[in-house]
Coordinates of C-alpha atoms in Angstrom, one line a residue:
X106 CA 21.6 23.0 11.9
X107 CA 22.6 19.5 12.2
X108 CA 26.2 18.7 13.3
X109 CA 26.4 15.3 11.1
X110 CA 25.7 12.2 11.4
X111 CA 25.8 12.0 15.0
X112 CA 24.2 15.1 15.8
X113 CA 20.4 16.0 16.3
X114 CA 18.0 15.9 13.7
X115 CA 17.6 19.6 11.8
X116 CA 13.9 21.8 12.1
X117 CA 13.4 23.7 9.4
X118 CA 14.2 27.4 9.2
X119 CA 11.7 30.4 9.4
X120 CA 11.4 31.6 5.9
X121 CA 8.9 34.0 4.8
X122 CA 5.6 32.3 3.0
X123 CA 5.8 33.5 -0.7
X124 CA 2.6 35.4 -2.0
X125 CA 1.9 33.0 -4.7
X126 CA -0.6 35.5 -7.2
X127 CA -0.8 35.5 -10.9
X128 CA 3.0 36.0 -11.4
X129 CA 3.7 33.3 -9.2
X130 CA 0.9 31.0 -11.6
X131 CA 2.6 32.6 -14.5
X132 CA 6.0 31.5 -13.7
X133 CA 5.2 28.1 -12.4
X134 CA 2.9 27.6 -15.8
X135 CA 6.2 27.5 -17.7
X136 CA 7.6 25.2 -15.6
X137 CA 4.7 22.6 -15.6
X138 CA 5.1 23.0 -19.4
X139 CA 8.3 22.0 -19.6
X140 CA 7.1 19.0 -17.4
X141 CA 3.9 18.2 -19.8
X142 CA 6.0 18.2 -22.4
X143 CA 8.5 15.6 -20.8
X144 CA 5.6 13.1 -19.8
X145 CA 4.4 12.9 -23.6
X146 CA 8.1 12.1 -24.4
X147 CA 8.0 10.1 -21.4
X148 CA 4.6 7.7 -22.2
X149 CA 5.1 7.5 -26.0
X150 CA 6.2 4.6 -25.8
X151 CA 3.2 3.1 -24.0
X152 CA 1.0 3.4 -26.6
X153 CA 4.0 2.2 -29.8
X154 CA 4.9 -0.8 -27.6
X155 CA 3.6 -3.3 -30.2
X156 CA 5.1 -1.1 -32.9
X157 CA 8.0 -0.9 -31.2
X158 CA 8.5 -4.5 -31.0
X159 CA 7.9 -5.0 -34.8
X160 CA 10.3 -1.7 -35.8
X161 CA 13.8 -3.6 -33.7
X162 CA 12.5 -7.1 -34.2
X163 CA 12.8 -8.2 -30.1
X164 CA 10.9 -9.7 -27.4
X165 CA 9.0 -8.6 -24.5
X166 CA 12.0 -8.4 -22.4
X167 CA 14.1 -6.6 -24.5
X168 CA 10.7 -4.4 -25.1
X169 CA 10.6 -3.7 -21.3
X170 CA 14.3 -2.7 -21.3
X171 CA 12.9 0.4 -23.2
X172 CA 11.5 1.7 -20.0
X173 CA 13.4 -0.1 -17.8
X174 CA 16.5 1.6 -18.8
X175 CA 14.6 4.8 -19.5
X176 CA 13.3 4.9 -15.6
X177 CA 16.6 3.1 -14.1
X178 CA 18.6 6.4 -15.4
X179 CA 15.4 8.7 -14.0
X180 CA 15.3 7.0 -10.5
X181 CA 19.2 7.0 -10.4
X182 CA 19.0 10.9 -11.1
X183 CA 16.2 11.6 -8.4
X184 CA 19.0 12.3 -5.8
X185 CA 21.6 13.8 -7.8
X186 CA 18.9 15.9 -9.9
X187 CA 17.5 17.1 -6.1
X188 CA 21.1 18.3 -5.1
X189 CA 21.4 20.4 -8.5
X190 CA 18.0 22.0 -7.8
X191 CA 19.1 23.1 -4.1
X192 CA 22.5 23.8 -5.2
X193 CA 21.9 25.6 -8.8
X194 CA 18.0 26.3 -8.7
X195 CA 15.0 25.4 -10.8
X196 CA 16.0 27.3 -13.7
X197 CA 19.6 25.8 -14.9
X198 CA 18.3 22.5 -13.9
X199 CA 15.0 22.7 -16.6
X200 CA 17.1 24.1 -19.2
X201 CA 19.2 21.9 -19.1
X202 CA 16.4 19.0 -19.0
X203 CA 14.5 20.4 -21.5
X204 CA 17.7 20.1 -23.9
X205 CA 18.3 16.7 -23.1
X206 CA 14.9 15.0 -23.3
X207 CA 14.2 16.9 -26.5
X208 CA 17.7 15.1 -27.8
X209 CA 16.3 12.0 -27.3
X210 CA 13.2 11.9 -28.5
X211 CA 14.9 12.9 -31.8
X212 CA 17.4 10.2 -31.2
X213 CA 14.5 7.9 -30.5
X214 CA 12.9 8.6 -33.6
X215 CA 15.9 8.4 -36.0
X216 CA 17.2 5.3 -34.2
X217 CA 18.1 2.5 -36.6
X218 CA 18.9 -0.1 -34.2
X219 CA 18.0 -1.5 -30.9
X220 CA 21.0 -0.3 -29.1
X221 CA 20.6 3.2 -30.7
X222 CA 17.2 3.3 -29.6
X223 CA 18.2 1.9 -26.0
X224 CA 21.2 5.1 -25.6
X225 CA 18.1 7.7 -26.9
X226 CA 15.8 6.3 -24.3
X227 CA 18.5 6.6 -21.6
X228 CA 19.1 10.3 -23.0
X229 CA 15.3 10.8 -22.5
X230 CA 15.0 9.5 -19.1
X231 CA 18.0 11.7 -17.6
X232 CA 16.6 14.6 -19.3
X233 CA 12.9 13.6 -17.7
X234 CA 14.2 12.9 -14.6
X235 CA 14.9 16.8 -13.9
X236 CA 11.4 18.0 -14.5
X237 CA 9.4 17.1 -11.8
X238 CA 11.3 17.9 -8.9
X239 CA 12.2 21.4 -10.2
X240 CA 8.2 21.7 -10.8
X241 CA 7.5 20.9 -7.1
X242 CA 10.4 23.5 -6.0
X243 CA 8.4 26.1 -8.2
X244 CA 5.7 25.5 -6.4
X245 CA 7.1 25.8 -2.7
X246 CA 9.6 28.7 -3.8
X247 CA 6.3 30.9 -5.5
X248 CA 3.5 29.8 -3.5
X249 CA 2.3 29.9 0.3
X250 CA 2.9 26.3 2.3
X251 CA -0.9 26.0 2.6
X252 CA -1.3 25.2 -1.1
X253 CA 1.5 23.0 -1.9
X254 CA -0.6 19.6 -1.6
X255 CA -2.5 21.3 -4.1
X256 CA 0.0 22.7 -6.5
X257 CA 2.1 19.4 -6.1
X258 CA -1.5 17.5 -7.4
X259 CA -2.1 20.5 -9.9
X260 CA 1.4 19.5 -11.8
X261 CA 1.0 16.0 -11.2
X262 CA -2.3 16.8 -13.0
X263 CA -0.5 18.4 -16.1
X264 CA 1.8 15.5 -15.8
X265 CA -1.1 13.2 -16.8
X266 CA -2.2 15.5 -19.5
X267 CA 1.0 14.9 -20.9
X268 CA 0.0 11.4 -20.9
X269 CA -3.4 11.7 -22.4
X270 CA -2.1 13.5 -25.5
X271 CA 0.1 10.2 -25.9
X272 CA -3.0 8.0 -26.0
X273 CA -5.1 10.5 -28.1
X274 CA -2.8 12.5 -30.5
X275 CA 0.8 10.7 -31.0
X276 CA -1.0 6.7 -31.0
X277 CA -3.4 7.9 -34.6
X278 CA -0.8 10.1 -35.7
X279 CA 2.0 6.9 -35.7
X280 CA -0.4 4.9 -37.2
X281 CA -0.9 7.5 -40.0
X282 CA 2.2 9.1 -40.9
X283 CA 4.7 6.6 -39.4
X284 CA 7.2 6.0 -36.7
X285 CA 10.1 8.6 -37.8
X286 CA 7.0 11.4 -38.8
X287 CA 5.3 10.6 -35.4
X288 CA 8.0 10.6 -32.9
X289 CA 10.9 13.5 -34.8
X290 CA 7.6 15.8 -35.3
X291 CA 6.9 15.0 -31.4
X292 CA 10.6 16.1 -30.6
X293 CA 9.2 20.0 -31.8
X294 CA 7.6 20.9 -28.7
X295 CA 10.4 20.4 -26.4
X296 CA 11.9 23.4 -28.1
X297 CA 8.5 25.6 -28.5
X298 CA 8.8 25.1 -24.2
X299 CA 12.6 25.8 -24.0
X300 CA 12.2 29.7 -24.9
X301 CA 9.7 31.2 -22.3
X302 CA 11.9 28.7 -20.0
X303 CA 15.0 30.7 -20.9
X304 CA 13.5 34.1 -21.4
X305 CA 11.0 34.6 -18.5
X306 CA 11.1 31.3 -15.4
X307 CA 12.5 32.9 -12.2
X308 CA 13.6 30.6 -8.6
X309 CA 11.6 32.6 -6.6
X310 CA 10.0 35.9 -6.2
X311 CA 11.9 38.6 -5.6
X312 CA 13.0 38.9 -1.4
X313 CA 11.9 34.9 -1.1
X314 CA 14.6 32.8 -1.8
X315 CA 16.5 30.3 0.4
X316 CA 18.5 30.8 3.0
X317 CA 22.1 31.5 2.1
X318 CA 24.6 28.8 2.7
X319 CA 27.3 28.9 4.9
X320 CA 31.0 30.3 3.5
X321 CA 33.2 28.0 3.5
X322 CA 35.4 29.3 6.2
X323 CA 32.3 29.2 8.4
X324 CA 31.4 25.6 7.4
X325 CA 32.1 23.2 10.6
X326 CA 34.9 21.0 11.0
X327 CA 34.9 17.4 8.7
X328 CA 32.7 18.6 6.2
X329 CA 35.1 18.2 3.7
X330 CA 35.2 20.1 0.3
X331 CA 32.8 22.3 -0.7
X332 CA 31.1 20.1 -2.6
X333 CA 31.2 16.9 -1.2
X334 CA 30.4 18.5 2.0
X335 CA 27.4 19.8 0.5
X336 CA 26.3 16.5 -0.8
X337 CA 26.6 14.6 2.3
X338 CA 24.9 16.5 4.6
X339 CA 21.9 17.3 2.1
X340 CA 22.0 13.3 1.5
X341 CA 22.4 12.3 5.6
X342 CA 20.5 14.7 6.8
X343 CA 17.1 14.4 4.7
X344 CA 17.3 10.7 4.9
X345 CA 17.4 10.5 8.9
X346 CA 13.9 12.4 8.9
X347 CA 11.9 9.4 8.6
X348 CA 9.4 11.8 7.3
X349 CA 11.4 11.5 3.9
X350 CA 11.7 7.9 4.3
X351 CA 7.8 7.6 4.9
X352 CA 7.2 9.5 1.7
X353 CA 9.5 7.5 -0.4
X354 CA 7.7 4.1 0.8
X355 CA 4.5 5.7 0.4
X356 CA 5.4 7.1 -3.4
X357 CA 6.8 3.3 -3.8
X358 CA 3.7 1.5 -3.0
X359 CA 0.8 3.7 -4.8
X360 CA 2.4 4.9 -8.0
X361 CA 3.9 1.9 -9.9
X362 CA 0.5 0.0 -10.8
X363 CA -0.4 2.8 -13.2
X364 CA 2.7 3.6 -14.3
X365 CA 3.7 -0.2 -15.1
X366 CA 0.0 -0.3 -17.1
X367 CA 0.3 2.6 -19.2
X368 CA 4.3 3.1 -19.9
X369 CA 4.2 -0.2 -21.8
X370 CA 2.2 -2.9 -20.5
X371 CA -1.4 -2.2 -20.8
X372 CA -1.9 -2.3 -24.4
X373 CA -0.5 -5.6 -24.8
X374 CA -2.3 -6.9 -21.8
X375 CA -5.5 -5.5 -23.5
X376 CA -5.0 -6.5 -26.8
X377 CA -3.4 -9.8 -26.6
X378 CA -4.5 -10.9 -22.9
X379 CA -8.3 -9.5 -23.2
X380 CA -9.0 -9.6 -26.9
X381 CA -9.3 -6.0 -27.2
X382 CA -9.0 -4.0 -30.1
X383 CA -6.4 -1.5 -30.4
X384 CA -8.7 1.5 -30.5
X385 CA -11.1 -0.2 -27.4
X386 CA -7.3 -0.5 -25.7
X387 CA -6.3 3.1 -26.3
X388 CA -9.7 4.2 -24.7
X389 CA -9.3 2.3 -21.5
X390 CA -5.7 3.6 -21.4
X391 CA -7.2 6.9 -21.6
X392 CA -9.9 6.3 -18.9
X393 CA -6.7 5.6 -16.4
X394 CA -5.8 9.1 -17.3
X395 CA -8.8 10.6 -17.0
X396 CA -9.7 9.3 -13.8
X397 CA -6.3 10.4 -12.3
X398 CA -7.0 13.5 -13.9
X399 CA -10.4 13.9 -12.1
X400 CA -9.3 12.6 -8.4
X401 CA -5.9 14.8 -8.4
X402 CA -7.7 17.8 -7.4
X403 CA -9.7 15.7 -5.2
X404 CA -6.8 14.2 -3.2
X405 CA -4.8 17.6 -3.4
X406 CA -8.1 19.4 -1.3
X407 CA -8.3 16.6 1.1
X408 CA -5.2 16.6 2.1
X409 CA -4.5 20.4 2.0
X410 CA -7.6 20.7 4.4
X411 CA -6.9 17.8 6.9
X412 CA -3.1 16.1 7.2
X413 CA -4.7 13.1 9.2
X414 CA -6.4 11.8 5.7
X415 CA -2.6 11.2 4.3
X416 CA -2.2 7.7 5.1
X417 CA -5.9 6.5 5.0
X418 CA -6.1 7.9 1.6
X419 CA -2.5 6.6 0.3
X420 CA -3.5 2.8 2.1
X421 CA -7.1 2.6 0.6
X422 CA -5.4 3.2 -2.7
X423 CA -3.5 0.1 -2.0
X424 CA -5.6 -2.2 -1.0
X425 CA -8.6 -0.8 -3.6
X426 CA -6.2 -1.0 -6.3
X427 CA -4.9 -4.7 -5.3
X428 CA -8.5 -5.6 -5.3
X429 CA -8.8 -4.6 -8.8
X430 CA -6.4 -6.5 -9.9
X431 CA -7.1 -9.8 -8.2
X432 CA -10.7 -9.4 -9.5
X433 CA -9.2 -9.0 -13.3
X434 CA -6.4 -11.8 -13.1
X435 CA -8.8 -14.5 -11.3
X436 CA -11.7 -13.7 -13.3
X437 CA -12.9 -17.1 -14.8
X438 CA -12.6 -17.6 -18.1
X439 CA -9.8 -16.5 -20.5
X440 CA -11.2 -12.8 -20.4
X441 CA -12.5 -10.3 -18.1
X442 CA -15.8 -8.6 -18.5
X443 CA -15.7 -4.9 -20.3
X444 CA -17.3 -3.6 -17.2
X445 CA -14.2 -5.2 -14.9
X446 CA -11.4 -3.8 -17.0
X447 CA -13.2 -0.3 -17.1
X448 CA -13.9 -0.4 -13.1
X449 CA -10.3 -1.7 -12.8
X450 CA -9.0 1.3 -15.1
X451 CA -11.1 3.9 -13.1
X452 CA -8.9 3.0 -9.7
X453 CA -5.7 2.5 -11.3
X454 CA -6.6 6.2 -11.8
X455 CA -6.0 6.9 -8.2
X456 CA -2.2 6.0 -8.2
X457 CA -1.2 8.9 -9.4
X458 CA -3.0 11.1 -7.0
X459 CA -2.1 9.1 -4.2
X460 CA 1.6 8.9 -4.7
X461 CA 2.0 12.7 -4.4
X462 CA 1.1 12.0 -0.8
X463 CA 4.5 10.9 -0.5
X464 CA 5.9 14.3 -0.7
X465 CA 3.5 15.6 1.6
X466 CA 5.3 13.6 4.3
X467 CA 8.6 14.7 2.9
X468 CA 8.1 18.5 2.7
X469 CA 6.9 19.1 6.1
X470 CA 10.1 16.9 7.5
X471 CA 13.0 19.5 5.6
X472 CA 13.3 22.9 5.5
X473 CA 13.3 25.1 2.4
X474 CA 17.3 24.8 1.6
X475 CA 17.3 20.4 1.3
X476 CA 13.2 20.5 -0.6
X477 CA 14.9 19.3 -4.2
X478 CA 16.9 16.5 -2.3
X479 CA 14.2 15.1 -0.2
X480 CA 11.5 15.1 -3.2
X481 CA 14.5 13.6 -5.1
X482 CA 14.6 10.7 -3.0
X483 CA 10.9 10.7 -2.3
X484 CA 10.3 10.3 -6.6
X485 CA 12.8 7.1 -6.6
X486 CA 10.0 5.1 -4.5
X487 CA 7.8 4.5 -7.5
X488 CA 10.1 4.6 -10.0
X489 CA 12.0 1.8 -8.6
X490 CA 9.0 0.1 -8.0
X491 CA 7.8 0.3 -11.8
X492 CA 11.3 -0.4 -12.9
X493 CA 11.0 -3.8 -11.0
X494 CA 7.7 -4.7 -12.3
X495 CA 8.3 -3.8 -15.9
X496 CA 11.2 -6.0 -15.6
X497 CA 9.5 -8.9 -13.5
X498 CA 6.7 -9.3 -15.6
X499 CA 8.7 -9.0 -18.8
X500 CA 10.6 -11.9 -18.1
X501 CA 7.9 -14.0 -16.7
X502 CA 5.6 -13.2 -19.9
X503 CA 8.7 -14.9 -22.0
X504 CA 9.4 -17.6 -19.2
X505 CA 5.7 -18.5 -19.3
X506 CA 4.1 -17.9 -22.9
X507 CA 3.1 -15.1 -22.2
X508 CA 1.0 -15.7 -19.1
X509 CA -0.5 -12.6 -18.2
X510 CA -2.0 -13.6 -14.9
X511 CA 1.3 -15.2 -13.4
X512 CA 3.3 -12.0 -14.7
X513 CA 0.9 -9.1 -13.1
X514 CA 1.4 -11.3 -10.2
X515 CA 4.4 -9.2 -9.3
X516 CA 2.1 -6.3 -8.4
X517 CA 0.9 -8.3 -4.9
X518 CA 4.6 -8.9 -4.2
X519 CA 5.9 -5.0 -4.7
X520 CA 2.7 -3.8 -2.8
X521 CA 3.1 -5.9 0.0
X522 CA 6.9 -4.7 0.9
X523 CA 5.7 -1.2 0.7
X524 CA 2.6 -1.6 3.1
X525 CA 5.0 -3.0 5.2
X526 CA 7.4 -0.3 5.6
X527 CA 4.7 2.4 5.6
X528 CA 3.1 0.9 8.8
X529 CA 7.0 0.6 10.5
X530 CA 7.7 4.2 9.6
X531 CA 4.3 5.9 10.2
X532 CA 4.5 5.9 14.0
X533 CA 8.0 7.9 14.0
X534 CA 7.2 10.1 10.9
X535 CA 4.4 11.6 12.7
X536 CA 5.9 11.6 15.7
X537 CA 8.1 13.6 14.6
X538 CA 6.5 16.2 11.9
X539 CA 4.3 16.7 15.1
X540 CA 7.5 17.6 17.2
X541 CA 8.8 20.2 14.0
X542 CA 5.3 22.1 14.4
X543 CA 5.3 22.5 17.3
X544 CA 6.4 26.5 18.9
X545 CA 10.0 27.1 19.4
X546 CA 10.9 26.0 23.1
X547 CA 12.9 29.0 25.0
X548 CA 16.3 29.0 25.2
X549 CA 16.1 27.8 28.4
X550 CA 14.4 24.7 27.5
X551 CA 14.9 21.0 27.3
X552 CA 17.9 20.2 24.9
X553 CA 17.1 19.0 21.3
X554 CA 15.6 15.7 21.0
X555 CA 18.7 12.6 20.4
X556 CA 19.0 11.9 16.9
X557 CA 16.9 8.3 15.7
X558 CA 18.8 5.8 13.8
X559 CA 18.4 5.4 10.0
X560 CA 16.9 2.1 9.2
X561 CA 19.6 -1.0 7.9

């Protein structure tokens, strides 16, 4: 255990591997539920941006401060959501997200203003922001280490479900029956999911759960309270593994292209930008989905089979998904060919997949008992990264006349940074995951290795 701040870095403790089996699939089936429903909540807005903007009367930046405020409130929860999962477990955390996102898609719908729309979304987001990480703890807590790559792609996978029924189902059913019909009927399935969550989800299997914490009398001198102790050291010591830090970067870099494309962006960039209609729109959206769809399972098996195709697969990504983009935005001409924006839509597909990779780095770095607060601050990568661009090219669309190809500029800028910091961190991340594999030394051996500096 680590002794603070100034102590050596922490290995992970010797837990038994659970059995995983068709309870273990039931019970984690509820949970990606509650997390399928959450991403529909999550997107709808993607495909009513343009609706949206006509219902409240505003402007593209006060249409990206939808989802900017929506994902600033997730991001800002990653941490604290991570330290309620290892401090409270999966269960009380998804309840309690379940009742909260549920509340504001309701609020959302019956919103009469701008500002009462803005609070719902907020509502939403904190509500969203604890699904994902108690999913991935699911996973760990009810299935053997070998097939967490593949479970954490499997929900990631449901996740984008989630997404598709935005583009297919709740896009023709608010252009049918309206935005308070549409959205308020929407709001139903977060309580069809609450009652299996309340009646049958369990931690972990029975005999598999954490290790127990330490009483308080046996906690060690300057830790402080019981729960600000808690806090610190689950905060200082999965940030010093700069396994945790890798991940993060690597969530930061891959995700937010998609993300930024189909939470709000893409449809107005197809329609208005490309000419599009809004049913030839709604299909490409859907083509990013179902690409991700396809390639999570085949990221989740690569990686699961050989750890050394992380970072080629997570910096491809990058650099095939930048290319993409330049092709689209340089294209001569005012619009892109059909068969660029389709190819384009096809590899924003692998963002998804590839940011999971992130907490591939991050899970091997902590042990069982500090999982929700390293994913937590692995999640915040992409999230931050999106909130940024949302924001950036929101601004720039008004500051230019709506200049799409100066706007998705920002993507080159964000994607840059976080190639940069992948390549500083990679060296010591591996360095170190190799050193946490490796068999216990005897008691006899060298001392533990000096504790490395977290990064300014």
């Amino acid at each position: 255990m680590s002794t603070g701040p100034a102590g050596p870095l922490s290995s992970p403790q010797v837990v038994k591997d659970p059995p995983g089996g068709r309870r273990a699939v039931a019970v984690w089936s509820i949970g990606v539920a509650v997390y399928f429903v959450a991403v529909i909540f999550r997107t709808s807005l993607g495909v009513a941006g343009l609706d949206a903007a006509d219902r409240f009367h505003v402007n593209a930046s006060a249409l990206s401060a939808f989802s900017l405020l929506q994902l600033l409130v997730y991001a800002g929860m990653q941490i604290p959501v991570g330290l309620m999962v290892d401090r409270l477990g999966t269960k009380k955390v998804l309840t309690l997200g379940a009742v909260l996102f549920t509340a504001g898609q309701l609020g959302f719908a019956l919103s009469p203003s701008y500002g009462m729309a803005l609070a719902a979304r907020a509502l939403l987001g904190c509500g969203d922001a604890m699904t994902f990480i108690s999913v991935l703890r699911l996973g760990t807590r009810w299935f053997p280490a070998r097939r967490a790559p593949l479970m954490a792609q499997l929900a990631g996978l449901v996740g984008m479900a989630g997404n598709l029924v935005s583009t297919l189902v709740l896009a023709p059913v608010l252009h049918g029956v309206g935005w308070v019909p549409a959205f308020a009927g929407s709001a139903v399935a977060g309580l069809v999911v609450l009652v299996p969550l309340v009646l049958f989800l369990r931690d972990h299997p029975e005999g598999y759960g954490p290790p127990a914490r330490p009483r308080e009398r046996d906690r060690e001198p300057g830790d402080g309270g019981a729960s600000g102790g808690f806090v610190r050291r689950q905060i200082t010591e999965s940030w010093r593994e700069p396994g945790t830090r890798l991940g993060l970067w690597v969530h930061f870099t891959t995700q937010f292209p998609a993300m930024v494309f189909l939470l709000l962006w893409g449809m107005p960039f197809l329609v208005e930008a490309q000419g599009l209609s809004r049913t030839t729109a709604g299909g490409l959206l859907t083509l990013v989905v179902a690409s991700n769809m396809a390639l999570g399972l085949v990221y989740g098996q690569l990686v699961g089979r050989r750890q050394s195709a992380r970072l080629p697969l997570a910096l491809g990504t990058v650099g095939l998904t930048a290319t993409l983009w330049a092709a689209v935005l340089v294209h001569p001409g005012d619009r892109a060919p059909m068969w660029l924006l389709v190819t384009l839509c096809l590899v924003l597909g692998t963002c998804g997949p590839a940011s999971m990779i992130g907490f591939d780095f991050a899970r091997p770095a902590n042990p069982a008992e500090r999982q929700g607060t390293a994913s937590g601050i692995t999640n915040m990568g992409g999230f931050v990264a999106t909130m940024t661009t949302l924001l950036a090219v929101g601004v720039l669309l008004d500051a230019t006349g709506d200049n799409y190809r100066i706007a998705f500029s920002t993507v080159f800028a964000l994607e840059a940074l976080g190639v940069t910091r992948i390549l500083r961190l990679r060296g010591r991340a591996l360095a170190r995951e190799r050193e946490l594999r490796a068999p216990a030394p005897a008691k006899t051996g060298p001392a533990a290795p000096a504790p490395e500096p977290a990064p300014a």
